[in-house]
Amino acid sequence: MELRQLEHFVAVAEDCHFTRAAKRLHIAQSGLSASIRSLERELGAPLFLRSTRQVRLTAEGQALLVEARKTLAAGDAAKGAVAAVRGLLRGTLSVGSLQCLHAVHVPALLAGFVREHPGLEVSLRHGGSGDLIDRVRTGSLDIAFVSRPRQIPDEVVVSALDREPLVLGCALDHRFADCDEVKLQDLGDERFVDFTADWGTRDLADRVLAEAGVERRVALEASDVHSLLDLVSFGLGVALVPQSFTVKTDRVRFIPLAGDVPLWETVAVTADPTGKAAAALLAKVGPAGDSQVSSCVSA
């Protein structure tokens, strides 16, 4: 089994299409098909279910995909270790991030990192915290900037970046708009706007309200900050959001929470062990206020 064959396999698995994968790899489709057939013969198992319309992984293929990504990542790490001796970073770095963060301005961070390491090919993927953490765990991402998960997989390392309290966001004419603070227990009759289930602030809000004995209704879901705040501003519901959301709009009233205020935490997640490139990027990120901080926040 060769690394080249695993690269071919992963490309087909990700694209679910031989022609697209061949174009991405800059090889002939016939050569790609031959490489996959050779791998299947060596492993003694079919890796794909092929039809005229669709290519899907078999159970054996799904099992191989996790290990193939880890093996390719280890190969990149080996190349990187040799390059590091020469003071160079080469190979690839796959970064995941929430759409927008307060703790670090990802575009500015990557721009400076690419300038310092022109031999490194950097890619970026946006998504929810749960999905991005799982991609680090399975080897398809090297590092991800996300909200702290409730449970941390054994295969990853979590580095804290920043913490901030949650506040209540409501419309300007809401009954809480003139309050100095609001108790979580007073939110039982409220309709909520929130992010979808895979997003970190949704998970935190669900947990802290449940602990406060509040059974809430999430009437509308959004997948970005601006849409969520627009829904709140029109009185379609209230939302528990990180404090840094307060700089995003003047059409929403933000009210501190009374008592033991829950904290929303931004973290960096890397594989265990952390690759050279991911470690170098993480070293560029200091605590919020000491690094390139964004005024935009996501879930």
CSV table of C-alpha atoms in Angstrom, one decimal:
chain,number,residue,atom,x,y,z
A,1,MET,CA,0.0,0.0,0.0
A,2,GLU,CA,1.4,3.4,-1.0
A,3,LEU,CA,0.7,6.9,0.2
A,4,ARG,CA,-0.2,7.8,-3.4
A,5,GLN,CA,-3.0,5.2,-3.4
A,6,LEU,CA,-4.4,6.5,-0.1
A,7,GLU,CA,-4.3,10.1,-1.5
A,8,HIS,CA,-6.3,8.8,-4.5
A,9,PHE,CA,-8.8,6.9,-2.2
A,10,VAL,CA,-9.4,10.0,0.0
A,11,ALA,CA,-10.0,12.2,-3.0
A,12,VAL,CA,-12.6,9.9,-4.4
A,13,ALA,CA,-14.2,9.5,-1.0
A,14,GLU,CA,-14.4,13.3,-0.5
A,15,ASP,CA,-15.7,14.0,-4.0
A,16,CYS,CA,-17.9,10.9,-4.3
A,17,HIS,CA,-17.0,11.1,-8.0
A,18,PHE,CA,-14.1,9.6,-10.0
A,19,THR,CA,-14.0,12.3,-12.7
A,20,ARG,CA,-14.0,15.2,-10.2
A,21,ALA,CA,-11.4,13.5,-8.1
A,22,ALA,CA,-9.2,12.8,-11.1
A,23,LYS,CA,-9.3,16.5,-12.1
A,24,ARG,CA,-8.5,17.6,-8.6
A,25,LEU,CA,-5.5,15.2,-8.5
A,26,HIS,CA,-4.4,16.2,-12.1
A,27,ILE,CA,-4.3,12.6,-13.3
A,28,ALA,CA,-6.2,10.6,-15.9
A,29,GLN,CA,-9.5,9.0,-14.7
A,30,SER,CA,-8.4,5.6,-16.0
A,31,GLY,CA,-5.2,5.9,-13.8
A,32,LEU,CA,-7.2,6.8,-10.8
A,33,SER,CA,-9.6,3.9,-11.3
A,34,ALA,CA,-6.7,1.5,-11.7
A,35,SER,CA,-5.1,2.8,-8.5
A,36,ILE,CA,-8.3,2.3,-6.5
A,37,ARG,CA,-8.8,-1.2,-8.0
A,38,SER,CA,-5.3,-2.1,-7.0
A,39,LEU,CA,-5.9,-0.9,-3.4
A,40,GLU,CA,-9.1,-2.9,-3.2
A,41,ARG,CA,-7.3,-6.1,-4.4
A,42,GLU,CA,-4.5,-5.5,-1.9
A,43,LEU,CA,-7.0,-5.1,1.0
A,44,GLY,CA,-9.3,-7.8,-0.2
A,45,ALA,CA,-12.4,-5.7,0.1
A,46,PRO,CA,-14.5,-3.3,-2.0
A,47,LEU,CA,-14.1,0.3,-0.9
A,48,PHE,CA,-16.8,1.9,-3.0
A,49,LEU,CA,-20.3,1.1,-4.2
A,50,ARG,CA,-20.3,2.3,-7.8
A,51,SER,CA,-23.3,3.1,-10.0
A,52,THR,CA,-23.9,5.2,-13.1
A,53,ARG,CA,-25.2,8.0,-10.8
A,54,GLN,CA,-23.3,7.8,-7.6
A,55,VAL,CA,-20.2,6.6,-5.8
A,56,ARG,CA,-20.5,5.7,-2.1
A,57,LEU,CA,-18.2,4.3,0.5
A,58,THR,CA,-18.7,0.7,1.6
A,59,ALA,CA,-18.5,-0.1,5.3
A,60,GLU,CA,-14.9,-1.1,4.7
A,61,GLY,CA,-14.2,2.2,2.9
A,62,GLN,CA,-15.6,4.2,5.8
A,63,ALA,CA,-13.3,2.4,8.1
A,64,LEU,CA,-10.3,3.0,5.8
A,65,LEU,CA,-11.1,6.7,5.4
A,66,VAL,CA,-10.4,7.5,9.0
A,67,GLU,CA,-7.1,5.6,9.0
A,68,ALA,CA,-6.1,6.9,5.6
A,69,ARG,CA,-6.5,10.5,6.7
A,70,LYS,CA,-4.4,9.8,9.8
A,71,THR,CA,-1.7,8.1,7.7
A,72,LEU,CA,-1.5,11.0,5.2
A,73,ALA,CA,-1.4,13.5,8.0
A,74,ALA,CA,1.5,11.5,9.6
A,75,GLY,CA,3.3,11.5,6.2
A,76,ASP,CA,2.9,15.3,6.0
A,77,ALA,CA,4.2,15.5,9.6
A,78,ALA,CA,7.2,13.5,8.7
A,79,LYS,CA,8.0,15.8,5.8
A,80,GLY,CA,7.4,18.8,8.1
A,81,ALA,CA,9.8,17.4,10.7
A,82,VAL,CA,12.6,17.2,8.1
A,83,ALA,CA,11.7,20.7,6.8
A,84,ALA,CA,11.7,22.0,10.4
A,85,VAL,CA,15.3,21.0,10.9
A,86,ARG,CA,16.1,23.4,8.0
A,87,GLY,CA,13.9,26.1,9.6
A,88,LEU,CA,11.1,25.7,7.0
A,89,LEU,CA,7.5,24.7,7.1
A,90,ARG,CA,6.3,22.9,4.0
A,91,GLY,CA,3.4,20.6,3.1
A,92,THR,CA,-0.3,21.4,4.0
A,93,LEU,CA,-2.2,23.0,6.8
A,94,SER,CA,-5.9,22.5,7.0
A,95,VAL,CA,-7.7,25.0,9.3
A,96,GLY,CA,-11.3,25.0,10.6
A,97,SER,CA,-13.0,28.0,12.1
A,98,LEU,CA,-16.4,29.3,13.2
A,99,GLN,CA,-17.5,31.9,10.7
A,100,CYS,CA,-16.4,34.8,12.8
A,101,LEU,CA,-14.5,34.9,16.1
A,102,HIS,CA,-13.9,37.5,18.8
A,103,ALA,CA,-10.8,35.8,20.1
A,104,VAL,CA,-8.8,35.9,16.9
A,105,HIS,CA,-9.2,37.4,13.4
A,106,VAL,CA,-8.6,34.2,11.3
A,107,PRO,CA,-8.1,35.9,7.9
A,108,ALA,CA,-5.4,38.3,9.3
A,109,LEU,CA,-3.8,35.4,11.2
A,110,LEU,CA,-3.6,33.2,8.1
A,111,ALA,CA,-2.4,36.1,5.9
A,112,GLY,CA,0.6,36.7,8.1
A,113,PHE,CA,1.3,33.0,8.5
A,114,VAL,CA,1.3,32.4,4.7
A,115,ARG,CA,3.7,35.3,4.2
A,116,GLU,CA,6.1,33.7,6.8
A,117,HIS,CA,5.8,30.2,5.3
A,118,PRO,CA,5.3,30.5,1.5
A,119,GLY,CA,6.1,26.8,1.1
A,120,LEU,CA,3.0,25.8,3.1
A,121,GLU,CA,-0.3,25.2,1.4
A,122,VAL,CA,-3.1,26.5,3.7
A,123,SER,CA,-6.8,25.6,3.4
A,124,LEU,CA,-9.7,26.9,5.5
A,125,ARG,CA,-13.1,25.4,6.2
A,126,HIS,CA,-16.0,27.0,8.1
A,127,GLY,CA,-18.6,25.0,10.1
A,128,GLY,CA,-20.1,24.4,13.5
A,129,SER,CA,-18.0,23.5,16.5
A,130,GLY,CA,-19.1,19.8,16.7
A,131,ASP,CA,-18.3,19.2,13.0
A,132,LEU,CA,-15.0,20.9,13.1
A,133,ILE,CA,-13.8,19.1,16.2
A,134,ASP,CA,-14.8,15.8,14.7
A,135,ARG,CA,-12.8,16.7,11.6
A,136,VAL,CA,-9.7,17.3,13.7
A,137,ARG,CA,-10.3,14.0,15.5
A,138,THR,CA,-10.5,12.1,12.2
A,139,GLY,CA,-7.5,13.9,10.6
A,140,SER,CA,-9.2,16.0,7.9
A,141,LEU,CA,-8.3,19.2,9.8
A,142,ASP,CA,-5.1,20.0,11.6
A,143,ILE,CA,-6.4,22.8,13.8
A,144,ALA,CA,-9.8,24.4,14.5
A,145,PHE,CA,-10.9,27.5,16.3
A,146,VAL,CA,-14.2,26.7,18.0
A,147,SER,CA,-16.2,27.0,21.2
A,148,ARG,CA,-15.2,24.7,24.0
A,149,PRO,CA,-17.1,21.4,23.7
A,150,ARG,CA,-18.8,19.8,26.7
A,151,GLN,CA,-16.9,16.6,26.0
A,152,ILE,CA,-13.4,16.5,24.6
A,153,PRO,CA,-12.4,13.5,22.4
A,154,ASP,CA,-9.3,11.7,23.6
A,155,GLU,CA,-7.7,12.2,20.2
A,156,VAL,CA,-7.5,16.0,20.4
A,157,VAL,CA,-5.8,18.7,22.4
A,158,VAL,CA,-7.7,21.8,23.5
A,159,SER,CA,-6.0,25.2,24.1
A,160,ALA,CA,-8.0,28.0,25.7
A,161,LEU,CA,-8.0,31.3,23.9
A,162,ASP,CA,-10.7,33.6,25.5
A,163,ARG,CA,-13.7,33.6,27.8
A,164,GLU,CA,-16.7,36.0,28.0
A,165,PRO,CA,-20.1,36.0,29.8
A,166,LEU,CA,-23.4,35.4,28.1
A,167,VAL,CA,-26.0,38.2,28.0
A,168,LEU,CA,-29.6,38.3,27.0
A,169,GLY,CA,-30.5,40.0,23.7
A,170,CYS,CA,-34.1,41.3,23.2
A,171,ALA,CA,-36.0,43.7,21.0
A,172,LEU,CA,-35.9,47.4,22.1
A,173,ASP,CA,-39.6,47.3,23.0
A,174,HIS,CA,-39.4,43.9,24.9
A,175,ARG,CA,-40.6,43.8,28.5
A,176,PHE,CA,-37.0,43.2,29.7
A,177,ALA,CA,-35.5,46.1,27.6
A,178,ASP,CA,-35.4,48.5,30.6
A,179,CYS,CA,-34.1,46.0,33.1
A,180,ASP,CA,-30.6,46.3,34.6
A,181,GLU,CA,-30.3,42.5,34.8
A,182,VAL,CA,-32.4,39.4,34.1
A,183,LYS,CA,-32.5,36.1,36.0
A,184,LEU,CA,-32.4,32.9,33.9
A,185,GLN,CA,-35.4,31.6,35.8
A,186,ASP,CA,-37.5,34.6,34.4
A,187,LEU,CA,-37.1,33.3,30.8
A,188,GLY,CA,-39.4,30.3,31.1
A,189,ASP,CA,-42.3,32.0,29.1
A,190,GLU,CA,-40.0,33.4,26.4
A,191,ARG,CA,-39.7,32.4,22.8
A,192,PHE,CA,-36.1,32.0,21.8
A,193,VAL,CA,-34.0,32.5,18.6
A,194,ASP,CA,-30.8,30.5,18.5
A,195,PHE,CA,-28.2,28.9,16.3
A,196,THR,CA,-28.6,25.3,15.0
A,197,ALA,CA,-27.8,22.4,17.2
A,198,ASP,CA,-24.2,21.9,16.1
A,199,TRP,CA,-23.2,25.4,17.2
A,200,GLY,CA,-21.4,26.0,20.5
A,201,THR,CA,-23.5,28.9,21.9
A,202,ARG,CA,-26.7,26.8,21.3
A,203,ASP,CA,-25.2,23.9,23.3
A,204,LEU,CA,-24.2,26.3,26.1
A,205,ALA,CA,-27.6,28.0,26.2
A,206,ASP,CA,-29.4,24.7,26.2
A,207,ARG,CA,-27.3,23.5,29.1
A,208,VAL,CA,-27.4,26.6,31.3
A,209,LEU,CA,-31.2,27.0,30.9
A,210,ALA,CA,-31.8,23.4,31.7
A,211,GLU,CA,-29.7,23.7,34.8
A,212,ALA,CA,-31.8,26.8,35.8
A,213,GLY,CA,-35.0,24.7,35.3
A,214,VAL,CA,-36.1,26.6,32.2
A,215,GLU,CA,-37.8,24.5,29.5
A,216,ARG,CA,-37.4,26.8,26.5
A,217,ARG,CA,-38.9,27.0,23.0
A,218,VAL,CA,-36.5,27.7,20.1
A,219,ALA,CA,-38.9,29.1,17.5
A,220,LEU,CA,-36.4,30.2,14.9
A,221,GLU,CA,-32.9,29.0,14.1
A,222,ALA,CA,-30.1,30.9,12.3
A,223,SER,CA,-26.7,30.0,11.0
A,224,ASP,CA,-25.0,33.4,11.3
A,225,VAL,CA,-24.7,36.2,13.8
A,226,HIS,CA,-26.4,38.9,11.7
A,227,SER,CA,-29.4,36.9,10.9
A,228,LEU,CA,-29.9,35.9,14.5
A,229,LEU,CA,-29.7,39.5,15.7
A,230,ASP,CA,-32.1,40.6,13.0
A,231,LEU,CA,-34.6,38.1,14.2
A,232,VAL,CA,-34.2,39.3,17.8
A,233,SER,CA,-34.5,43.0,16.8
A,234,PHE,CA,-37.9,42.3,15.1
A,235,GLY,CA,-39.3,40.8,18.3
A,236,LEU,CA,-39.3,37.2,17.1
A,237,GLY,CA,-37.6,35.9,20.2
A,238,VAL,CA,-34.9,36.5,22.7
A,239,ALA,CA,-31.4,35.0,22.6
A,240,LEU,CA,-28.6,34.2,25.0
A,241,VAL,CA,-25.4,35.4,23.3
A,242,PRO,CA,-21.7,36.1,24.1
A,243,GLN,CA,-21.1,39.6,25.4
A,244,SER,CA,-19.1,40.6,22.4
A,245,PHE,CA,-22.3,40.5,20.3
A,246,THR,CA,-23.1,43.8,21.8
A,247,VAL,CA,-20.9,45.7,19.3
A,248,LYS,CA,-22.7,44.2,16.3
A,249,THR,CA,-26.0,46.2,16.4
A,250,ASP,CA,-27.8,49.1,18.2
A,251,ARG,CA,-31.2,47.6,17.3
A,252,VAL,CA,-31.1,45.0,20.0
A,253,ARG,CA,-31.0,45.6,23.8
A,254,PHE,CA,-28.4,43.5,25.6
A,255,ILE,CA,-28.9,42.9,29.3
A,256,PRO,CA,-26.5,41.3,31.8
A,257,LEU,CA,-27.6,38.1,33.5
A,258,ALA,CA,-28.0,38.0,37.2
A,259,GLY,CA,-26.2,35.6,39.5
A,260,ASP,CA,-23.5,33.1,38.5
A,261,VAL,CA,-23.1,34.2,34.8
A,262,PRO,CA,-22.3,31.3,32.4
A,263,LEU,CA,-19.1,31.8,30.3
A,264,TRP,CA,-18.7,31.2,26.6
A,265,GLU,CA,-15.1,30.0,25.8
A,266,THR,CA,-13.2,30.1,22.6
A,267,VAL,CA,-10.6,27.4,22.1
A,268,ALA,CA,-8.2,26.0,19.6
A,269,VAL,CA,-8.4,22.2,18.9
A,270,THR,CA,-5.5,20.3,17.5
A,271,ALA,CA,-4.7,16.6,16.9
A,272,ASP,CA,-2.8,14.7,19.6
A,273,PRO,CA,0.1,14.9,18.8
A,274,THR,CA,-0.1,18.3,17.3
A,275,GLY,CA,1.6,18.7,13.9
A,276,LYS,CA,4.5,21.2,13.4
A,277,ALA,CA,2.5,23.6,11.2
A,278,ALA,CA,-0.6,23.6,13.5
A,279,ALA,CA,1.7,24.2,16.5
A,280,ALA,CA,3.4,27.1,14.7
A,281,LEU,CA,0.0,28.7,13.8
A,282,LEU,CA,-1.2,28.2,17.4
A,283,ALA,CA,1.9,29.9,18.7
A,284,LYS,CA,0.9,33.0,16.7
A,285,VAL,CA,-2.4,33.3,18.7
A,286,GLY,CA,-2.2,34.9,22.1
A,287,PRO,CA,-5.0,35.7,24.6
A,288,ALA,CA,-7.7,38.0,23.2
A,289,GLY,CA,-6.3,41.5,23.3
A,290,ASP,CA,-2.7,40.3,22.7
A,291,SER,CA,-3.4,39.0,19.2
A,292,GLN,CA,-5.2,40.1,16.1
A,293,VAL,CA,-8.7,40.3,17.6
A,294,SER,CA,-11.9,40.4,15.5
A,295,SER,CA,-15.0,42.4,16.5
A,296,CYS,CA,-17.1,39.7,14.9
A,297,VAL,CA,-18.3,36.7,16.8
A,298,SER,CA,-19.9,33.4,15.8
A,299,ALA,CA,-21.3,30.3,17.4
